[in-house]
Amino acid sequence: MTTPPDAATWTALADPHRRAMLGLLRQRPRAVGELVDALELSQPSTSKHLRVLREAGLVRVRAQAQRRVYEVDPEPLVALDAWLAPYRRLWSDSLDALGRRLDGTAVEDPAHEPSEDTP
Amino acid sequence: MTTPPDAATWTALADPHRRAMLGLLRQRPRAVGELVDALELSQPSTSKHLRVLREAGLVRVRAQAQRRVYEVDPEPLVALDAWLAPYRRLWSDSLDALGRRLDGTAVEDPAHEPSEDTP
DNA sequence: CTGGCATATTCCTGTTCCGGCATACTTCTC
DNA sequence: GAGAAGTATGCCGGAACAGGAATATGCCAG
């Protein structure tokens, strides 16, 4: 049933700076200072955003002497991917004539996805 | 290069009610009243959320006499899917031994994705 | 054209969120 | 140890956002 993304995941990704951070960390792990330089953010602000990402489980920290090296933890993104799955048929059906390639996106009967996320 | 998701898409999806709405609309198009009943929200609040979704391009409206029937427009989700793509290798490489199935997720050389979203 | 239904919009309030500045904490260097 | 580098946290003001109530708008039935 593939757990839907945690609310924290969504709110973490809602911010452009945090998405940019994730983009940089996807390339390679980086210390906070590198991120401060790359994005044009103050160090405290950067740390706070990293905190949000960390608490959402999107990044992991490993301490290297005084510096903290952050790297992406893809797990919440897997959940996002799963969340997206049922919507995928909405366009793959029409645009992708090849249809059902044998990935997870098996063609299920309509209107029976997990109701998910209903508050 | 697959345009990255608009900021509006992310903020629209950041709200649980709006995600729930999208989930309901994915099953079938619905009029506002149906959504008001399904979610436990006031009608004005519902309309406002629909407005956000609409302006993000995530839903389309078609007028049916006095009622407005909403349905999902998957286009922004395609962008989301594309945004997710470069991250997918982070877990498909490790978990999915089958690797590079021939979808869009071709295996590119690391650390060269579009820098995207940098504010 | 009057009244009623379905939806959108406005106004207002409480809350959350972001950014900057100052500061505390930890670890390295000398 | 003293000081510096690297990072995290607290506090604050301003902006953005969510929800409710009341109201406005469009459309239909009689």
XYZ file of N, CA, C and O in Angstrom, chain A residues 5-7 10-11 13-17 19-24 26-28 38-39 72-75 77-78 80-84 86-88 90-91 95 101-104 110-119, chain B residues 5-7 10-11 13-17 19-24 26-28 38-39 72-75 77-78 80-84 86-88 90-91 95 101-104 110-119:
416
model
N 3.329 10.106 1.315
C 4.372 10.975 1.872
C 3.877 11.625 3.154
O 2.730 12.027 3.251
N 4.758 11.728 4.104
C 4.446 12.440 5.321
C 4.161 13.900 4.978
O 4.693 14.434 4.011
N 3.312 14.513 5.789
C 3.033 15.935 5.562
C 4.321 16.745 5.585
O 4.493 17.690 4.821
N 5.998 17.145 2.239
C 5.405 18.149 1.356
C 5.803 19.562 1.753
O 6.209 20.372 0.912
N 5.673 19.863 3.037
C 5.996 21.227 3.450
C 7.485 21.498 3.288
O 7.876 22.619 2.983
N 9.345 20.350 0.940
C 9.583 20.570 -0.483
C 8.901 21.824 -1.006
O 9.161 22.256 -2.130
N 8.056 22.399 -0.199
C 7.306 23.569 -0.657
C 8.201 24.793 -0.815
O 7.868 25.712 -1.551
N 9.312 24.800 -0.156
C 10.185 25.972 -0.215
C 11.250 25.852 -1.296
O 11.966 24.851 -1.372
N 11.386 26.877 -2.121
C 12.349 26.874 -3.231
C 13.788 26.689 -2.762
O 14.556 25.959 -3.399
N 14.136 27.345 -1.692
C 15.501 27.207 -1.193
C 15.793 25.767 -0.804
O 16.860 25.229 -1.106
N 14.351 23.112 -1.949
C 14.455 22.284 -3.153
C 15.815 22.470 -3.809
O 16.432 21.512 -4.278
N 16.278 23.717 -3.791
C 17.599 23.975 -4.362
C 18.672 23.223 -3.584
O 19.584 22.627 -4.171
N 18.551 23.249 -2.268
C 19.501 22.514 -1.436
C 19.506 21.041 -1.804
O 20.568 20.436 -1.984
N 18.318 20.501 -1.912
C 18.203 19.089 -2.241
C 18.856 18.814 -3.589
O 19.529 17.793 -3.773
N 18.674 19.743 -4.511
C 19.289 19.594 -5.821
C 20.805 19.572 -5.733
O 21.469 18.785 -6.410
N 21.346 20.427 -4.897
C 22.800 20.459 -4.732
C 23.297 19.201 -4.033
O 24.346 18.648 -4.388
N 21.953 16.391 -4.125
C 21.800 15.228 -4.983
C 23.074 14.974 -5.791
O 23.446 13.847 -6.085
N 23.737 16.073 -6.152
C 24.972 15.926 -6.914
C 26.056 15.263 -6.078
O 26.719 14.336 -6.517
N 26.226 15.783 -4.883
C 27.178 15.182 -3.954
C 26.899 15.712 -2.560
O 26.341 16.792 -2.413
N 26.757 28.403 -2.142
C 26.051 28.086 -3.383
C 24.725 28.842 -3.474
O 24.489 29.587 -4.425
N 23.863 28.622 -2.532
C 22.626 29.400 -2.466
C 23.092 30.727 -1.905
O 24.131 30.817 -1.301
N 21.527 13.502 0.703
C 20.123 13.195 0.473
C 19.769 11.817 1.005
O 20.530 10.865 0.842
N 18.648 11.734 1.659
C 18.045 10.430 1.971
C 16.787 10.292 1.134
O 15.793 10.971 1.355
N 16.831 9.444 0.151
C 15.747 9.406 -0.844
C 14.437 8.803 -0.336
O 13.421 8.899 -1.002
N 14.447 8.232 0.824
C 13.269 7.494 1.274
C 11.957 8.266 1.119
O 11.000 7.750 0.535
N 11.249 10.486 -0.839
C 10.978 10.686 -2.257
C 10.392 9.437 -2.884
O 9.633 9.507 -3.844
N 10.750 8.309 -2.319
C 10.125 7.068 -2.769
C 8.629 7.142 -2.500
O 7.805 6.784 -3.350
N 6.911 9.841 -2.245
C 6.359 10.810 -3.184
C 6.107 10.148 -4.538
O 5.074 10.357 -5.168
N 7.068 9.370 -4.937
C 6.944 8.656 -6.200
C 5.707 7.752 -6.180
O 4.944 7.700 -7.137
N 5.526 7.095 -5.051
C 4.367 6.207 -4.911
C 3.066 7.009 -4.938
O 2.074 6.586 -5.522
N 3.105 8.167 -4.297
C 1.921 9.020 -4.279
C 1.544 9.423 -5.698
O 0.379 9.497 -6.070
N 2.561 9.661 -6.469
C 2.360 10.120 -7.832
C 1.802 9.012 -8.727
O 1.086 9.285 -9.694
N -0.640 6.727 -8.888
C -2.005 6.640 -9.398
C -2.363 7.770 -10.358
O -3.239 7.606 -11.203
N -1.682 8.894 -10.225
C -1.953 10.007 -11.129
C -1.305 9.779 -12.487
O -1.725 10.336 -13.484
N -0.276 8.963 -12.450
C 0.497 8.790 -13.678
C -0.343 8.270 -14.827
O -0.147 8.659 -15.979
N -3.096 9.128 -15.617
C -3.827 10.232 -16.228
C -3.123 10.775 -17.456
O -3.749 11.317 -18.346
N -1.806 10.675 -17.472
C -1.146 11.158 -18.690
C -0.493 10.038 -19.491
O -0.384 10.122 -20.686
N -0.756 10.055 -23.463
C 0.435 10.441 -24.207
C 1.340 9.267 -24.547
O 1.950 9.216 -25.596
N 4.613 -0.083 -19.558
C 5.930 -0.680 -19.492
C 5.999 -1.352 -18.130
O 5.303 -0.963 -17.216
N 6.815 -2.339 -18.028
C 6.698 -3.110 -16.799
C 7.398 -2.504 -15.582
O 8.217 -3.139 -14.959
N 7.055 -1.233 -15.290
C 7.484 -0.739 -13.990
C 6.321 -0.847 -13.024
O 5.315 -1.468 -13.338
N 6.471 -0.236 -11.872
C 5.449 -0.364 -10.835
C 4.093 0.133 -11.267
O 3.079 -0.242 -10.687
N -9.804 1.773 -12.307
C -9.920 3.189 -11.953
C -10.605 3.385 -10.605
O -11.352 2.546 -10.139
N -10.347 4.508 -10.010
C -11.088 4.966 -8.838
C -11.023 4.009 -7.670
O -11.929 3.889 -6.883
N -9.952 3.296 -7.544
C -9.814 2.418 -6.392
C -8.490 2.552 -5.675
O -8.086 1.663 -4.953
N -7.840 3.660 -5.869
C -6.585 3.880 -5.169
C -6.845 4.134 -3.692
O -7.957 4.469 -3.318
N -5.824 3.973 -2.880
C -5.989 4.284 -1.459
C -6.463 5.718 -1.297
O -5.986 6.614 -1.970
N -7.425 5.926 -0.444
C -7.993 7.263 -0.294
C -6.967 8.257 0.247
O -7.119 9.445 0.086
N -5.927 7.745 0.865
C -4.792 8.547 1.338
C -5.078 9.985 1.746
O -5.920 10.643 1.196
N -4.336 10.461 2.676
C -4.195 11.880 2.902
C -5.474 12.605 3.323
O -5.450 13.759 3.659
N -6.618 11.963 3.254
C -7.837 12.627 3.680
C -7.707 12.988 5.163
O -7.508 12.105 5.976
N -7.790 14.267 5.478
C -7.424 14.787 6.804
C -8.382 14.403 7.929
O -9.338 13.741 7.761
N 8.774 21.786 -11.956
C 7.434 22.200 -11.518
C 7.449 23.664 -11.132
O 8.397 24.154 -10.543
N 6.381 24.335 -11.483
C 6.210 25.701 -11.078
C 6.142 25.757 -9.555
O 5.701 24.817 -8.911
N 6.585 26.885 -8.991
C 6.501 27.044 -7.537
C 5.059 26.868 -7.069
O 4.802 26.282 -6.012
N 4.112 23.326 -6.192
C 4.574 22.863 -4.877
C 3.723 23.426 -3.752
O 3.288 22.679 -2.869
N 3.484 24.707 -3.783
C 2.714 25.284 -2.681
C 1.275 24.776 -2.703
O 0.669 24.608 -1.652
N 0.359 21.813 -3.562
C 0.382 20.452 -3.034
C 0.794 20.405 -1.567
O 0.674 19.363 -0.913
N 1.263 21.528 -1.058
C 1.745 21.539 0.325
C 0.602 21.394 1.324
O 0.814 20.979 2.457
N -0.604 21.705 0.913
C -1.728 21.645 1.836
C -2.458 20.305 1.780
O -2.832 19.838 0.695
N -2.687 19.700 2.930
C -3.336 18.392 3.017
C -4.736 18.397 2.413
O -5.103 17.442 1.708
N -5.496 19.440 2.658
C -6.841 19.499 2.099
C -6.801 19.479 0.577
O -7.578 18.800 -0.075
N -4.444 18.276 -1.277
C -4.052 16.952 -1.761
C -5.233 15.997 -1.705
O -5.452 15.186 -2.617
N -6.009 16.128 -0.645
C -7.194 15.279 -0.528
C -8.156 15.555 -1.683
O -8.708 14.630 -2.291
N -8.336 16.827 -1.983
C -9.198 17.195 -3.104
C -8.721 16.548 -4.388
O -9.504 15.960 -5.129
N -7.443 16.664 -4.624
C -6.866 16.095 -5.826
C -7.109 14.588 -5.860
O -7.415 14.027 -6.915
N -6.992 13.988 -4.704
C -7.237 12.546 -4.620
C -8.671 12.196 -5.002
O -8.914 11.229 -5.714
N -9.587 13.017 -4.544
C -10.991 12.766 -4.866
C -11.267 13.016 -6.339
O -12.010 12.275 -6.982
N -9.222 12.726 -8.669
C -8.568 11.732 -9.496
C -9.504 10.567 -9.782
O -9.486 9.978 -10.861
N -10.341 10.256 -8.819
C -11.288 9.161 -9.013
C -12.306 9.514 -10.087
O -12.581 8.733 -10.977
N -12.861 10.695 -9.970
C -13.805 11.174 -10.990
C -13.993 12.668 -10.807
O -13.792 13.186 -9.705
N -17.510 15.724 1.036
C -16.501 14.686 1.241
C -15.453 15.118 2.272
O -15.240 14.453 3.281
N -14.799 16.210 2.005
C -13.877 16.771 2.980
C -14.807 17.451 3.973
O -15.933 17.750 3.663
N -9.058 16.795 -12.586
C -7.611 16.917 -12.497
C -7.003 17.234 -13.855
O -7.407 16.673 -14.867
N -6.074 18.159 -13.864
C -5.228 18.362 -15.031
C -3.826 17.895 -14.658
O -3.139 18.528 -13.873
N -3.408 16.799 -15.224
C -2.166 16.162 -14.767
C -0.888 16.874 -15.173
O 0.181 16.531 -14.683
N -0.998 17.846 -16.021
C 0.222 18.451 -16.562
C 1.274 18.825 -15.517
O 2.439 18.440 -15.631
N 1.732 17.628 -12.758
C 2.234 16.409 -12.133
C 3.272 15.732 -13.015
O 4.177 15.056 -12.525
N 3.128 15.931 -14.301
C 4.159 15.437 -15.208
C 5.477 16.123 -14.886
O 6.535 15.482 -14.820
N 6.266 17.388 -12.042
C 6.718 16.853 -10.764
C 7.441 15.527 -10.975
O 8.495 15.269 -10.394
N 6.842 14.726 -11.805
C 7.438 13.432 -12.123
C 8.838 13.610 -12.705
O 9.781 12.915 -12.342
N 8.931 14.585 -13.580
C 10.233 14.857 -14.203
C 11.232 15.359 -13.164
O 12.412 15.004 -13.184
N 10.732 16.189 -12.256
C 11.602 16.701 -11.198
C 12.151 15.549 -10.369
O 13.303 15.544 -9.952
N 11.311 14.595 -10.155
C 11.671 13.457 -9.328
C 12.697 12.558 -10.006
O 13.505 11.896 -9.344
N 15.652 12.637 -11.590
C 17.069 12.517 -11.235
C 17.291 11.933 -9.840
O 18.346 11.362 -9.579
N 16.303 12.106 -8.972
C 16.451 11.545 -7.628
C 16.203 10.049 -7.632
O 16.667 9.326 -6.763
N 15.457 9.608 -8.622
C 15.046 8.216 -8.638
C 16.234 7.265 -8.649
O 16.196 6.211 -8.022
N 18.747 7.479 -7.031
C 19.270 7.328 -5.683
C 18.742 6.078 -4.993
O 19.384 5.539 -4.118
N 17.532 5.678 -5.374
C 17.067 4.445 -4.765
C 16.940 3.295 -5.749
O 17.091 2.155 -5.379
N 18.089 -0.410 -4.774
C 17.036 -1.395 -4.531
C 16.640 -2.171 -5.772
O 16.350 -3.355 -5.721
N 15.547 0.406 -16.613
C 14.485 0.030 -17.523
C 14.334 1.195 -18.480
O 14.685 2.327 -18.145
N 13.856 0.921 -19.644
C 13.927 1.997 -20.627
C 12.835 3.049 -20.539
O 12.159 3.340 -21.506
N 12.652 3.600 -19.342
C 11.810 4.785 -19.298
C 12.722 6.015 -19.334
O 13.912 5.899 -19.576
N 12.144 7.156 -19.100
C 12.904 8.405 -19.194
C 14.121 8.442 -18.294
O 15.061 9.190 -18.543
N 26.709 11.226 -13.314
C 26.295 11.845 -12.059
C 26.591 13.338 -12.021
O 27.435 13.849 -12.742
N 25.870 14.007 -11.173
C 26.161 15.402 -10.865
C 26.081 16.322 -12.071
O 26.759 17.317 -12.157
N 25.270 15.977 -13.006
C 25.114 16.878 -14.145
C 23.676 17.184 -14.511
O 23.385 17.597 -15.627
N 22.795 16.995 -13.569
C 21.400 17.313 -13.837
C 21.230 18.828 -13.930
O 22.054 19.578 -13.450
N 20.137 19.246 -14.540
C 19.862 20.690 -14.575
C 19.845 21.231 -13.158
O 19.289 20.633 -12.264
N 20.473 22.373 -12.958
C 20.560 22.898 -11.592
C 19.184 23.290 -11.068
O 19.002 23.418 -9.885
N 18.225 23.464 -11.935
C 16.831 23.726 -11.599
C 16.565 24.479 -10.314
O 17.271 24.347 -9.361
N 15.525 25.209 -10.318
C 14.921 25.682 -9.091
C 15.815 26.593 -8.243
O 15.372 27.144 -7.263
N 17.053 26.738 -8.590
C 17.888 27.632 -7.796
C 17.314 29.042 -7.871
O 17.183 29.582 -8.967
N 16.963 29.592 -6.730
C 16.134 30.811 -6.664
C 16.832 32.065 -7.143
O 17.893 32.079 -7.620
